[in-house]
Tab-separated table of C-alpha atoms in Angstrom:
chain	number	residue	atom	x	y	z
A	975	MET	CA	-58.595	-38.805	179.803
A	976	ASP	CA	-57.018	-40.269	182.598
A	977	ARG	CA	-54.387	-37.550	182.760
A	978	LEU	CA	-57.254	-34.867	183.053
A	979	LEU	CA	-58.975	-36.807	185.538
A	980	ASN	CA	-55.543	-37.323	187.954
A	981	TRP	CA	-54.971	-33.284	187.092
A	982	VAL	CA	-58.337	-32.502	188.594
A	983	ASP	CA	-58.265	-35.400	191.402
A	984	ARG	CA	-54.817	-33.629	192.741
A	985	ARG	CA	-56.364	-30.367	192.897
A	986	THR	CA	-59.928	-31.543	194.585
A	987	GLY	CA	-59.369	-35.168	195.659
A	988	TYR	CA	-63.015	-36.147	194.132
A	989	ARG	CA	-62.000	-39.886	194.145
A	990	ARG	CA	-61.513	-40.051	197.796
A	991	ILE	CA	-65.101	-37.777	198.099
A	992	ILE	CA	-66.664	-40.354	195.645
A	993	GLU	CA	-65.419	-43.260	197.214
A	994	TYR	CA	-66.389	-42.193	200.485
A	995	ALA	CA	-69.796	-41.361	199.306
A	996	LEU	CA	-70.417	-44.398	197.473
A	997	TYR	CA	-68.866	-47.240	199.471
A	998	GLU	CA	-69.586	-48.551	202.844
A	999	ASN	CA	-68.760	-51.648	204.696
A	1000	ILE	CA	-71.595	-53.907	204.955
A	1001	PRO	CA	-71.090	-56.927	206.565
A	1002	GLY	CA	-72.723	-59.492	204.606
A	1003	GLY	CA	-72.998	-57.361	201.572
A	1004	ALA	CA	-75.484	-55.499	200.206
A	1005	ARG	CA	-79.166	-56.196	200.335
A	1006	TRP	CA	-81.912	-54.397	198.460
A	1007	ARG	CA	-83.639	-53.564	202.467
A	1008	TYR	CA	-80.768	-51.222	203.080
A	1009	ILE	CA	-81.598	-48.677	200.220
A	1010	TRP	CA	-84.276	-46.858	201.955
A	1011	GLY	CA	-81.788	-44.400	203.130
A	1012	SER	CA	-80.272	-43.523	199.991
A	1013	THR	CA	-83.453	-43.488	198.365
A	1014	LEU	CA	-84.674	-40.704	200.521
A	1015	VAL	CA	-81.410	-38.793	199.878
A	1016	PHE	CA	-81.804	-38.871	196.573
A	1017	CYS	CA	-85.762	-37.554	196.886
A	1018	LEU	CA	-84.734	-34.791	198.824
A	1019	SER	CA	-82.172	-33.745	196.376
A	1020	VAL	CA	-84.847	-34.139	193.624
A	1021	GLN	CA	-87.004	-31.848	195.664
A	1022	PHE	CA	-84.417	-29.208	196.461
A	1023	ILE	CA	-83.620	-29.024	192.674
A	1024	THR	CA	-87.150	-29.112	191.243
A	1025	GLY	CA	-88.581	-27.104	193.877
A	1026	LEU	CA	-85.661	-24.168	193.551
A	1027	PHE	CA	-86.756	-24.483	189.691
A	1028	LEU	CA	-90.404	-24.122	190.676
A	1029	TRP	CA	-89.843	-21.557	193.003
A	1030	MET	CA	-88.450	-19.363	189.955
A	1031	SER	CA	-92.078	-19.265	188.486
A	1032	TYR	CA	-94.705	-19.558	191.301
A	1033	SER	CA	-96.379	-16.355	192.885
A	1034	PRO	CA	-96.990	-17.005	196.284
A	1035	SER	CA	-100.630	-14.811	197.069
A	1036	SER	CA	-104.122	-16.101	196.876
A	1037	GLN	CA	-104.681	-14.001	194.028
A	1038	THR	CA	-101.944	-15.550	191.881
A	1039	ALA	CA	-100.812	-18.694	193.276
A	1040	TRP	CA	-103.021	-21.011	191.409
A	1041	GLU	CA	-102.688	-19.002	188.013
A	1042	SER	CA	-99.144	-19.290	188.423
A	1043	VAL	CA	-98.989	-23.132	188.961
A	1044	TYR	CA	-101.430	-23.268	186.124
A	1045	TYR	CA	-99.131	-21.137	183.927
A	1046	ILE	CA	-96.245	-23.383	184.917
A	1047	GLN	CA	-98.123	-26.367	184.419
A	1048	ASN	CA	-99.426	-25.832	181.045
A	1049	GLU	CA	-97.773	-22.795	179.462
A	1050	MET	CA	-94.020	-23.151	179.973
A	1051	THR	CA	-91.667	-25.753	178.371
A	1052	CYS	CA	-91.467	-28.564	180.322
A	1053	GLY	CA	-93.294	-27.181	183.056
A	1054	TRP	CA	-95.454	-30.218	183.236
A	1055	LEU	CA	-92.673	-32.362	183.689
A	1056	LEU	CA	-90.628	-30.157	186.160
A	1057	ARG	CA	-94.068	-29.920	188.386
A	1058	GLY	CA	-95.031	-33.633	187.732
A	1059	ILE	CA	-91.202	-34.709	189.409
A	1060	HIS	CA	-91.720	-32.387	192.142
A	1061	HIS	CA	-95.417	-33.344	193.062
A	1062	PHE	CA	-94.794	-37.405	192.678
A	1063	THR	CA	-91.419	-37.120	194.454
A	1064	ALA	CA	-93.349	-35.691	197.317
A	1065	SER	CA	-95.930	-38.263	197.463
A	1066	VAL	CA	-93.223	-41.171	197.232
A	1067	MET	CA	-91.057	-39.684	200.355
A	1068	ASN	CA	-93.672	-40.142	202.553
A	1069	VAL	CA	-94.158	-43.939	201.648
A	1070	LEU	CA	-89.931	-44.246	202.194
A	1071	LEU	CA	-90.146	-42.519	205.069
A	1072	VAL	CA	-92.480	-44.859	206.567
A	1073	LEU	CA	-90.243	-47.705	205.004
A	1074	HIS	CA	-86.889	-46.151	206.614
A	1075	LEU	CA	-88.451	-45.920	209.899
A	1076	MET	CA	-89.809	-49.322	209.952
A	1077	GLN	CA	-86.389	-50.453	209.060
A	1078	VAL	CA	-84.593	-48.773	211.549
A	1079	VAL	CA	-86.900	-50.371	214.267
A	1080	ILE	CA	-86.782	-53.889	212.895
A	1081	ASP	CA	-82.867	-53.446	212.678
A	1082	GLY	CA	-82.773	-51.329	216.171
A	1083	ALA	CA	-80.917	-49.024	214.797
A	1084	TYR	CA	-82.452	-46.525	217.601
A	1085	LYS	CA	-80.157	-48.500	219.916
A	1086	ALA	CA	-76.552	-47.427	221.418
A	1087	PRO	CA	-74.391	-45.954	220.020
A	1088	ARG	CA	-77.046	-44.289	217.456
A	1089	GLU	CA	-79.409	-42.688	219.731
A	1090	ILE	CA	-78.574	-39.319	218.776
A	1091	ASN	CA	-78.626	-39.889	215.003
A	1092	PHE	CA	-81.862	-41.699	215.390
A	1093	TRP	CA	-83.494	-38.676	217.025
A	1094	PHE	CA	-81.945	-36.504	214.545
A	1095	GLY	CA	-83.816	-38.699	212.008
A	1096	LEU	CA	-87.143	-38.198	213.955
A	1097	GLY	CA	-86.636	-34.976	213.652
A	1098	LEU	CA	-86.280	-35.039	209.944
A	1099	LEU	CA	-89.514	-37.018	209.879
A	1100	LEU	CA	-91.332	-34.207	211.443
A	1101	LEU	CA	-89.753	-31.693	208.831
A	1102	VAL	CA	-90.213	-33.573	205.641
A	1103	LEU	CA	-93.764	-34.093	206.809
A	1104	ALA	CA	-94.024	-30.617	207.516
A	1105	LEU	CA	-92.827	-30.012	204.141
A	1106	SER	CA	-95.696	-32.230	202.377
A	1107	LEU	CA	-98.368	-30.808	204.265
A	1108	THR	CA	-97.603	-26.981	203.482
A	1109	GLY	CA	-96.227	-27.929	199.987
A	1110	TYR	CA	-100.050	-29.250	199.791
A	1111	LEU	CA	-101.386	-25.784	199.715
A	1112	LEU	CA	-99.165	-24.556	197.238
A	1113	PRO	CA	-100.936	-24.826	194.326
A	1114	TRP	CA	-104.221	-22.913	196.151
A	1115	ASP	CA	-106.735	-25.181	194.737
A	1116	GLN	CA	-109.774	-26.774	196.215
A	1117	LYS	CA	-108.029	-29.980	197.394
A	1118	GLY	CA	-105.059	-28.266	198.846
A	1119	TYR	CA	-107.575	-25.279	200.386
A	1120	TRP	CA	-109.216	-27.677	202.461
A	1121	ALA	CA	-106.904	-30.059	203.193
A	1122	THR	CA	-104.918	-27.265	204.710
A	1123	LYS	CA	-108.092	-26.383	206.347
A	1124	VAL	CA	-108.686	-29.424	207.913
A	1125	ALA	CA	-105.189	-30.122	209.339
A	1126	THR	CA	-104.372	-26.346	210.712
A	1127	ASN	CA	-108.026	-26.881	212.606
A	1128	ILE	CA	-106.863	-30.053	213.967
A	1129	MET	CA	-103.782	-28.365	215.125
A	1130	ALA	CA	-105.886	-25.636	216.639
A	1131	ILE	CA	-107.783	-28.386	219.360
A	1132	ALA	CA	-104.073	-29.251	220.720
A	1133	PRO	CA	-104.675	-28.332	224.368
A	1134	VAL	CA	-103.240	-24.614	225.520
A	1135	VAL	CA	-101.358	-23.765	222.577
A	1136	GLY	CA	-103.200	-24.901	219.823
A	1137	PRO	CA	-105.173	-21.780	218.591
A	1138	ALA	CA	-102.091	-19.981	219.199
A	1139	LEU	CA	-100.058	-22.435	216.831
A	1140	GLN	CA	-102.679	-22.071	214.268
A	1141	ARG	CA	-102.717	-18.456	214.109
A	1142	LEU	CA	-98.800	-18.469	213.650
A	1143	VAL	CA	-98.860	-21.257	211.249
A	1144	ILE	CA	-101.706	-19.489	209.069
A	1145	GLY	CA	-101.087	-16.052	209.705
A	1146	GLY	CA	-104.423	-15.020	211.091
A	1147	ALA	CA	-107.536	-16.660	212.285
A	1148	ASP	CA	-108.135	-17.931	208.844
A	1149	THR	CA	-106.875	-19.449	205.577
A	1150	ARG	CA	-105.862	-16.732	203.215
A	1151	ASN	CA	-103.607	-14.441	201.694
A	1152	ALA	CA	-101.230	-14.297	204.599
A	1153	SER	CA	-101.515	-17.770	205.037
A	1154	ARG	CA	-100.444	-18.088	201.209
A	1155	THR	CA	-97.374	-15.882	201.609
A	1156	ASN	CA	-96.688	-17.497	205.291
A	1157	ILE	CA	-96.504	-21.055	204.139
A	1158	SER	CA	-94.847	-20.830	201.095
A	1159	GLY	CA	-92.425	-17.605	201.493
A	1160	PRO	CA	-90.777	-17.731	204.472
A	1161	THR	CA	-92.004	-20.854	206.531
A	1162	ARG	CA	-91.477	-23.024	203.570
A	1163	CYS	CA	-89.465	-22.592	200.858
A	1164	SER	CA	-86.793	-20.295	202.587
A	1165	THR	CA	-86.389	-21.561	205.999
A	1166	MET	CA	-87.717	-25.045	206.234
A	1167	PRO	CA	-84.764	-26.724	203.446
A	1168	SER	CA	-82.291	-24.978	205.964
A	1169	PRO	CA	-83.041	-26.902	208.868
A	1170	VAL	CA	-83.262	-29.864	206.848
A	1171	SER	CA	-80.224	-29.795	205.206
A	1172	ARG	CA	-78.432	-28.732	208.790
A	1173	CYS	CA	-79.781	-32.041	210.253
A	1174	TRP	CA	-79.406	-34.378	206.946
A	1175	TRP	CA	-75.811	-33.423	206.898
A	1176	PRO	CA	-74.592	-34.612	210.435
A	1177	PHE	CA	-77.340	-37.270	210.171
A	1178	CYS	CA	-75.906	-38.942	206.923
A	1179	SER	CA	-71.983	-38.420	208.085
A	1180	TRP	CA	-73.113	-40.058	211.416
A	1181	SER	CA	-74.750	-43.205	209.695
A	1182	CYS	CA	-71.550	-43.570	207.367
A	1183	ALA	CA	-69.289	-43.045	210.738
A	1184	LEU	CA	-71.304	-45.091	213.145
A	1185	GLY	CA	-71.756	-48.176	210.073
A	1186	SER	CA	-74.581	-50.022	209.038
A	1187	SER	CA	-77.235	-50.633	211.567
A	1188	THR	CA	-77.209	-54.368	210.819
A	1189	LEU	CA	-74.345	-54.458	213.112
A	1190	ALA	CA	-76.178	-53.494	215.996
A	1191	LYS	CA	-77.929	-56.826	215.636
A	1192	THR	CA	-74.993	-58.925	216.119
A	1193	SER	CA	-73.517	-58.392	219.617
A	1194	ALA	CA	-70.092	-59.774	218.777
A	1195	LEU	CA	-69.444	-56.846	216.108
A	1196	ASN	CA	-70.216	-53.283	218.119
A	1197	TRP	CA	-69.557	-49.985	215.715
A	1198	ARG	CA	-66.093	-50.117	215.837
A	1199	LEU	CA	-65.937	-52.803	213.192
A	1200	PRO	CA	-66.078	-51.036	210.222
A	1201	LEU	CA	-62.762	-49.576	210.960
A	1202	ILE	CA	-61.342	-53.094	210.147
A	1203	ARG	CA	-63.400	-53.091	206.565
A	1204	PRO	CA	-64.915	-56.753	206.921
A	1205	LYS	CA	-66.138	-56.357	203.410
A	1206	LEU	CA	-65.998	-53.384	201.023
A	1207	THR	CA	-69.358	-53.267	199.451
A	1208	PRO	CA	-70.273	-51.129	196.723
A	1209	ARG	CA	-74.046	-49.898	197.367
A	1210	ARG	CA	-74.369	-47.578	194.441
A	1211	GLY	CA	-75.618	-50.374	192.187
A	1212	ARG	CA	-78.872	-51.202	194.303
A	1213	ASN	CA	-78.917	-47.664	195.484
A	1214	GLY	CA	-78.809	-46.305	191.845
A	1215	ILE	CA	-81.089	-48.733	190.324
A	1216	SER	CA	-83.895	-48.188	192.991
A	1217	CYS	CA	-83.339	-44.472	192.524
A	1218	SER	CA	-84.015	-44.619	188.824
A	1219	CYS	CA	-87.291	-46.247	189.916
A	1220	MET	CA	-88.245	-43.561	191.907
A	1221	SER	CA	-87.652	-41.060	189.219
A	1222	PHE	CA	-89.422	-42.927	186.582
B	1482	MET	CA	-58.165	-58.899	213.685
B	1483	GLU	CA	-59.252	-60.328	210.346
B	1484	THR	CA	-59.521	-58.895	207.028
B	1485	HIS	CA	-61.324	-60.630	204.077
B	1486	ASP	CA	-60.005	-60.032	200.767
B	1487	VAL	CA	-61.954	-59.112	198.088
B	1488	PRO	CA	-61.448	-60.937	194.790
B	1489	GLN	CA	-60.501	-58.575	191.770
B	1490	GLN	CA	-63.280	-58.670	189.232
B	1491	PRO	CA	-62.140	-58.703	185.607
B	1492	ALA	CA	-61.644	-55.473	183.947
B	1493	ARG	CA	-64.505	-55.329	181.639
B	1494	ARG	CA	-66.800	-56.345	184.438
B	1495	ASN	CA	-66.089	-53.464	186.091
B	1496	PHE	CA	-66.255	-51.471	182.787
B	1497	ILE	CA	-69.956	-52.461	182.358
B	1498	LYS	CA	-70.813	-52.147	186.383
B	1499	LYS	CA	-69.038	-48.478	185.754
B	1500	THR	CA	-71.279	-47.768	182.584
B	1501	CYS	CA	-74.347	-48.726	183.947
B	1502	ALA	CA	-73.564	-46.603	187.136
B	1503	VAL	CA	-72.935	-43.512	184.934
B	1504	PHE	CA	-75.775	-43.822	182.838
B	1505	VAL	CA	-78.255	-44.507	185.380
B	1506	GLY	CA	-76.741	-41.638	187.452
B	1507	ALA	CA	-76.903	-39.420	184.461
B	1508	VAL	CA	-80.723	-40.573	183.879
B	1509	THR	CA	-81.769	-40.048	187.331
B	1510	GLY	CA	-80.072	-36.882	188.347
B	1511	LEU	CA	-80.123	-35.130	185.037
B	1512	ILE	CA	-83.884	-35.623	184.443
B	1513	PRO	CA	-84.730	-33.130	187.388
B	1514	ALA	CA	-82.061	-30.394	186.517
B	1515	ILE	CA	-82.436	-30.388	182.806
B	1516	SER	CA	-86.406	-30.144	183.095
B	1517	GLY	CA	-85.749	-27.142	185.650
B	1518	LEU	CA	-83.458	-25.810	183.260
B	1519	ILE	CA	-85.815	-25.900	180.621
B	1520	VAL	CA	-88.598	-23.989	182.544
B	1521	PHE	CA	-85.718	-21.770	183.768
B	1522	LEU	CA	-85.123	-20.765	180.445
B	1523	ASP	CA	-88.465	-20.884	179.107
B	1524	PRO	CA	-88.622	-16.974	178.832
B	1525	LEU	CA	-86.184	-17.007	175.978
B	1526	ARG	CA	-88.730	-18.541	173.619
B	1527	ARG	CA	-91.493	-15.879	174.439
B	1528	LYS	CA	-91.982	-13.703	171.686
B	1529	SER	CA	-92.683	-9.653	172.379
B	1530	GLN	CA	-96.292	-9.005	171.442
B	1531	GLU	CA	-97.129	-7.504	168.093
B	1532	SER	CA	-99.247	-4.907	169.113
B	1533	ASP	CA	-101.824	-2.936	166.442
B	1534	ALA	CA	-102.307	0.564	165.579
B	1535	VAL	CA	-103.694	2.239	168.885
B	1536	LEU	CA	-106.102	5.246	169.105
B	1537	VAL	CA	-103.940	7.750	171.497
B	1538	ALA	CA	-105.535	11.373	171.277
B	1539	SER	CA	-107.297	13.260	168.769
B	1540	LEU	CA	-105.378	15.855	166.360
B	1541	SER	CA	-107.227	18.928	167.805
B	1542	SER	CA	-105.417	18.569	171.422
B	1543	LEU	CA	-101.966	18.950	169.772
B	1544	PRO	CA	-100.733	22.786	169.842
B	1545	ALA	CA	-100.350	23.926	166.437
B	1546	ASP	CA	-96.794	25.223	167.421
B	1547	GLY	CA	-94.994	21.761	167.536
B	1548	VAL	CA	-94.838	21.584	170.911
B	1549	PRO	CA	-94.950	17.763	172.135
B	1550	ARG	CA	-97.582	16.646	174.539
B	1551	LYS	CA	-97.193	13.454	176.717
B	1552	PHE	CA	-100.175	10.737	176.096
B	1553	SER	CA	-100.467	7.244	177.800
B	1554	VAL	CA	-100.908	4.508	175.425
B	1555	ILE	CA	-103.828	2.192	176.537
B	1556	ALA	CA	-104.053	-1.263	174.947
B	1557	SER	CA	-104.961	-4.975	176.117
B	1558	HIS	CA	-101.801	-6.418	177.707
B	1559	THR	CA	-100.942	-9.999	178.358
B	1560	ASP	CA	-98.493	-10.418	181.463
B	1561	ALA	CA	-97.672	-14.418	182.195
B	1562	TRP	CA	-101.301	-15.659	183.268
B	1563	ASN	CA	-102.945	-12.040	183.234
B	1564	ARG	CA	-104.875	-10.565	180.453
B	1565	MET	CA	-105.503	-7.149	181.248
B	1566	PRO	CA	-108.010	-5.332	178.517
B	1567	ARG	CA	-107.174	-1.752	178.800
B	1568	VAL	CA	-104.525	-0.911	180.633
B	1569	PRO	CA	-101.297	1.857	180.017
B	1570	VAL	CA	-98.575	-0.115	178.295
B	1571	GLY	CA	-96.281	3.006	177.660
B	1572	ALA	CA	-96.292	6.352	176.547
B	1573	VAL	CA	-95.345	8.443	173.789
B	1574	TYR	CA	-94.705	12.251	172.906
B	1575	LEU	CA	-96.714	13.476	169.848
B	1576	ARG	CA	-96.137	16.781	168.139
B	1577	ARG	CA	-98.041	18.378	165.046
B	1578	ILE	CA	-95.320	18.938	162.349
B	1579	GLY	CA	-97.970	20.058	159.637
B	1580	ASP	CA	-101.688	20.400	159.347
B	1581	GLU	CA	-102.425	16.864	159.189
B	1582	GLN	CA	-99.129	15.377	159.974
B	1583	VAL	CA	-97.625	14.417	163.490
B	1584	GLN	CA	-94.551	12.662	164.637
B	1585	ALA	CA	-94.782	10.206	167.466
B	1586	PHE	CA	-91.741	9.135	170.047
B	1587	ASN	CA	-91.574	6.377	172.065
B	1588	VAL	CA	-90.922	8.012	175.908
B	1589	ILE	CA	-88.188	5.515	176.854
B	1590	CYS	CA	-84.722	6.363	176.342
B	1591	PRO	CA	-82.588	4.397	173.857
B	1592	HIS	CA	-79.837	4.464	176.467
B	1593	ALA	CA	-81.091	2.727	179.418
B	1594	GLY	CA	-84.525	2.824	179.254
B	1595	CYS	CA	-85.541	5.240	181.505
B	1596	PHE	CA	-88.294	7.978	180.509
B	1597	VAL	CA	-87.623	11.545	179.035
B	1598	ASP	CA	-88.780	14.504	180.180
B	1599	TYR	CA	-89.589	17.355	177.993
B	1600	ASP	CA	-87.994	20.619	179.090
B	1601	LEU	CA	-90.247	23.384	177.614
B	1602	SER	CA	-87.217	26.265	178.134
B	1603	LYS	CA	-84.804	24.173	176.443
B	1604	LYS	CA	-86.849	22.928	173.846
B	1605	SER	CA	-85.375	19.596	174.181
B	1606	TYR	CA	-86.197	16.194	175.250
B	1607	HIS	CA	-84.132	15.278	178.703
B	1608	CYS	CA	-83.136	11.569	180.260
B	1609	PRO	CA	-83.030	12.189	184.096
B	1610	CYS	CA	-80.790	8.828	184.538
B	1611	HIS	CA	-77.801	9.787	182.902
B	1612	ASN	CA	-78.358	13.276	180.784
B	1613	SER	CA	-79.229	12.331	177.569
B	1614	SER	CA	-80.740	15.154	175.320
B	1615	PHE	CA	-82.637	15.224	172.444
B	1616	ALA	CA	-83.757	17.701	169.832
B	1617	LEU	CA	-87.637	18.537	169.328
B	1618	ASP	CA	-87.140	16.165	165.809
B	1619	GLY	CA	-86.158	13.434	168.360
B	1620	ARG	CA	-82.321	13.387	167.306
B	1621	ILE	CA	-79.345	13.706	169.805
B	1622	ALA	CA	-79.044	17.516	171.115
B	1623	ASP	CA	-75.927	16.952	172.818
B	1624	PRO	CA	-72.779	14.912	171.353
B	1625	LYS	CA	-71.656	14.173	174.963
B	1626	SER	CA	-75.142	12.325	175.073
B	1627	PRO	CA	-74.375	9.083	176.225
B	1628	SER	CA	-77.595	7.703	174.184
B	1629	PRO	CA	-76.481	5.430	171.206
B	1630	ARG	CA	-79.319	6.632	168.772
B	1631	GLY	CA	-82.042	9.437	168.923
B	1632	LEU	CA	-85.501	8.878	170.066
B	1633	ASP	CA	-87.683	6.037	168.815
B	1634	GLU	CA	-90.040	7.555	166.481
B	1635	LEU	CA	-93.404	5.246	165.987
B	1636	ASP	CA	-95.536	4.885	163.240
B	1637	VAL	CA	-98.465	7.458	162.985
B	1638	ASP	CA	-101.943	7.270	160.982
B	1639	ILE	CA	-104.651	9.956	161.281
B	1640	ARG	CA	-107.826	7.941	160.725
B	1641	ASN	CA	-111.512	9.812	159.960
B	1642	GLY	CA	-109.769	13.356	159.803
B	1643	ASN	CA	-108.787	14.068	163.849
B	1644	GLU	CA	-108.108	10.354	164.984
B	1645	ILE	CA	-104.077	9.954	166.099
B	1646	TRP	CA	-103.200	6.201	165.838
B	1647	VAL	CA	-99.946	5.284	166.587
B	1648	LYS	CA	-98.217	1.578	166.297
B	1649	PHE	CA	-96.834	1.310	169.547
B	1650	GLN	CA	-93.499	-0.620	170.126
B	1651	ASN	CA	-90.706	-0.960	172.089
B	1652	PHE	CA	-87.045	-1.236	171.106
B	1653	ARG	CA	-84.405	-3.008	172.848
B	1654	ALA	CA	-81.812	-0.293	174.612
B	1655	GLY	CA	-78.145	0.499	174.254
B	1656	ASP	CA	-77.891	-0.449	170.680
B	1657	LYS	CA	-77.258	1.745	167.856
B	1658	GLU	CA	-79.635	0.248	165.775
B	1659	LYS	CA	-83.722	0.347	166.073
B	1660	ILE	CA	-83.939	-3.276	167.324
B	1661	PRO	CA	-87.843	-4.280	168.344
B	1662	ALA	CA	-87.801	-5.393	171.995
């Protein structure tokens, strides 16, 4: 087994990649309160995977959306499980976003040299909220329809650009077939995950490169400290457990 | 600069840690992916709809000289969440081969699934997609024909003296054998 893994490692360097992904220098060791970023990455991955499979069976139009969701939920093998995971992970993500943001504020992770990373994080926050809002409408049920109606009407009362923005988002003056295809097709499923992943990659890379934000609080240690490897702590144990809690 | 040495943990403890990590990772990571795959593979466990015999035409509407005529097959059809009571589900060629005997062929070419046309001048069926040709009785007319078998004949029942009922069925294309699709 070791020979096989060594053979794969020589050709792919996977051990280095795993070490880069799973290990991080954290002064003082790992803490439960540091897990929120990782749980969000986990949830986003789950949403991408389950969303992709749901998208294969979903039919976006005002005549077929509800029916196709009903079909996924009640007729397809394990459809209830797939949709359940997507539905509940979407809800959990909003809670995790708030917890993560609170952590950023409390630890001062928006301060130098992490400002740009913080701005990307804010962008991601908005994108994930937008995904949540638009995903709500996809089943085309009463709850989703009226919730979207309320949200887009609030959007319309924004000064100057409000009405135009509302028309752009729902594809016309009212929520109907065009909104269905607008929100599920181009706007949501195909275009939005793209900026999310484009923001996510630099966001996560910079987070690793800049080190834990707990460093920002200790003035004697600045962001270059991780280079001297104060204490190599595997974070995966806590993150794994927290991610499994998310999934159950 | 000061570095902190991490004391090495005993190998067995690392083993338990790694096993737990792999287990937790597998459970959390694989459940969404596997449930997605199961949903993706759902069409494989769907069976094709069994159709009963369908009234297609009246015997008097067929010419006595055995020239085939094409008829739509109207039946109820279920497509995922849609159940349609009376829609065209396919078409057949019917030809009289006796006073009360009728031959029925599915219009689908057994080669790649296109609809065949009847060429009146050549008295044969011709597929526009890959030039398969079939004789009046449905057999392959041209040895160069790419179709692996003749046109698919369907069971016919004459009821009440004048009604032609056909057990409509589609078969798998590209196979020498006639396997229901």
